[in-house]
Amino acid sequence: MAKVEDTPENFKICMQKNCNTCPSFPRGKGEGLYCARGASQQPVEKKGCNCPECPLWIDAGLSRMYYCVPS
Ligand code: SF4
Ligand code: SF4
């Protein structure tokens, strides 16, 4: 399985219409690209996850959702 890299380009893709438009997006300051950077510092209320529609998720062959949720 490929990995999503923490790059400015990938952050932009995540913020354009993926995490950024997700009903669960915790909106922590400067946060996003959780699949590469790890979970949010904020509590997350699960209201759906856009990851399966994200081109990075598809290209990397990821299978998880809710990368923003702290474990
Ligand atoms: S990781 Fe999933 S649930 Fe969390 S903000 Fe991104 S799309 Fe939404
Ligand atoms: S897979 Fe999810 S967390 Fe990763 S860039 Fe896409 S929407 Fe953001």
mmCIF file of C-alpha atoms and ligand atoms in Angstrom:
data_model
loop_
_atom_site.group_PDB
_atom_site.id
_atom_site.type_symbol
_atom_site.label_atom_id
_atom_site.label_comp_id
_atom_site.label_asym_id
_atom_site.label_seq_id
_atom_site.Cartn_x
_atom_site.Cartn_y
_atom_site.Cartn_z
ATOM 1 C CA MET A 1 0.000 0.000 0.000
ATOM 2 C CA ALA A 2 1.318 3.449 -0.905
ATOM 3 C CA LYS A 3 1.578 6.234 1.596
ATOM 4 C CA VAL A 4 0.290 9.786 1.366
ATOM 5 C CA GLU A 5 3.244 12.145 1.750
ATOM 6 C CA ASP A 6 3.079 15.303 3.847
ATOM 7 C CA THR A 7 3.668 17.839 1.076
ATOM 8 C CA PRO A 8 2.202 21.315 0.422
ATOM 9 C CA GLU A 9 0.588 19.970 -2.770
ATOM 10 C CA ASN A 10 -1.160 17.167 -0.883
ATOM 11 C CA PHE A 11 -2.270 19.557 1.859
ATOM 12 C CA LYS A 12 -3.833 21.722 -0.839
ATOM 13 C CA ILE A 13 -5.699 18.754 -2.344
ATOM 14 C CA CYS A 14 -6.951 17.735 1.106
ATOM 15 C CA MET A 15 -8.127 21.281 1.837
ATOM 16 C CA GLN A 16 -9.650 21.979 -1.560
ATOM 17 C CA LYS A 17 -12.657 19.696 -1.317
ATOM 18 C CA ASN A 18 -11.917 16.748 0.912
ATOM 19 C CA CYS A 19 -11.317 17.260 4.636
ATOM 20 C CA ASN A 20 -12.219 20.916 4.195
ATOM 21 C CA THR A 21 -15.807 20.182 3.150
ATOM 22 C CA CYS A 22 -16.266 17.212 5.470
ATOM 23 C CA PRO A 23 -19.050 17.475 8.083
ATOM 24 C CA SER A 24 -16.656 16.034 10.698
ATOM 25 C CA PHE A 25 -13.714 18.372 9.944
ATOM 26 C CA PRO A 26 -12.523 19.512 13.395
ATOM 27 C CA ARG A 27 -11.038 22.807 12.059
ATOM 28 C CA GLY A 28 -7.985 22.771 14.276
ATOM 29 C CA LYS A 29 -5.718 25.685 13.375
ATOM 30 C CA GLY A 30 -3.491 24.782 10.422
ATOM 31 C CA GLU A 31 -4.689 21.200 10.498
ATOM 32 C CA GLY A 32 -5.494 18.815 7.681
ATOM 33 C CA LEU A 33 -3.954 15.988 5.683
ATOM 34 C CA TYR A 34 -4.599 13.742 8.676
ATOM 35 C CA CYS A 35 -3.775 10.573 6.737
ATOM 36 C CA ALA A 36 -0.161 11.794 6.484
ATOM 37 C CA ARG A 37 0.174 13.994 9.564
ATOM 38 C CA GLY A 38 -1.848 12.093 12.121
ATOM 39 C CA ALA A 39 -4.969 12.904 14.107
ATOM 40 C CA SER A 40 -6.390 16.262 15.138
ATOM 41 C CA GLN A 41 -5.629 18.016 18.417
ATOM 42 C CA GLN A 42 -9.352 18.723 18.648
ATOM 43 C CA PRO A 43 -12.152 16.389 19.656
ATOM 44 C CA VAL A 44 -13.986 15.063 16.588
ATOM 45 C CA GLU A 45 -17.676 14.319 16.270
ATOM 46 C CA LYS A 46 -18.083 11.650 13.577
ATOM 47 C CA LYS A 47 -20.636 12.892 11.045
ATOM 48 C CA GLY A 48 -19.252 11.215 7.932
ATOM 49 C CA CYS A 49 -15.827 11.077 6.294
ATOM 50 C CA ASN A 50 -14.920 12.339 2.812
ATOM 51 C CA CYS A 51 -11.678 10.356 2.570
ATOM 52 C CA PRO A 52 -13.020 7.675 0.169
ATOM 53 C CA GLU A 53 -13.760 10.428 -2.383
ATOM 54 C CA CYS A 54 -10.309 11.997 -2.051
ATOM 55 C CA PRO A 55 -7.896 11.451 -4.968
ATOM 56 C CA LEU A 56 -5.016 10.940 -2.532
ATOM 57 C CA TRP A 57 -6.919 8.211 -0.697
ATOM 58 C CA ILE A 58 -7.789 6.499 -3.982
ATOM 59 C CA ASP A 59 -4.284 6.787 -5.479
ATOM 60 C CA ALA A 60 -2.596 5.493 -2.325
ATOM 61 C CA GLY A 61 -5.064 2.596 -2.020
ATOM 62 C CA LEU A 62 -5.940 3.560 1.551
ATOM 63 C CA SER A 63 -8.727 1.734 3.337
ATOM 64 C CA ARG A 64 -9.228 3.532 6.651
ATOM 65 C CA MET A 65 -11.457 6.507 7.347
ATOM 66 C CA TYR A 66 -11.550 9.161 10.089
ATOM 67 C CA TYR A 67 -7.808 9.827 10.160
ATOM 68 C CA CYS A 68 -8.597 13.031 12.068
ATOM 69 C CA VAL A 69 -10.049 11.205 15.079
ATOM 70 C CA PRO A 70 -7.591 10.973 17.994
ATOM 71 C CA SER A 71 -7.255 7.380 19.162
HETATM 72 S S1 SF4 B 1 -10.151 12.549 7.976
HETATM 73 FE FE1 SF4 B 1 -12.159 11.999 7.155
HETATM 74 S S2 SF4 B 1 -13.559 12.513 8.840
HETATM 75 FE FE2 SF4 B 1 -11.670 13.585 9.255
HETATM 76 S S3 SF4 B 1 -11.985 15.615 8.339
HETATM 77 FE FE3 SF4 B 1 -10.930 14.326 6.820
HETATM 78 S S4 SF4 B 1 -12.551 13.539 5.561
HETATM 79 FE FE4 SF4 B 1 -13.480 14.245 7.431
HETATM 80 S S1 SF4 B 2 -7.386 10.818 2.535
HETATM 81 FE FE1 SF4 B 2 -8.623 12.027 3.950
HETATM 82 S S2 SF4 B 2 -7.161 12.946 5.388
HETATM 83 FE FE2 SF4 B 2 -6.028 12.218 3.595
HETATM 84 S S3 SF4 B 2 -5.906 13.990 2.241
HETATM 85 FE FE3 SF4 B 2 -7.679 12.840 1.616
HETATM 86 S S4 SF4 B 2 -9.411 13.730 2.710
HETATM 87 FE FE4 SF4 B 2 -7.541 14.435 3.730
#
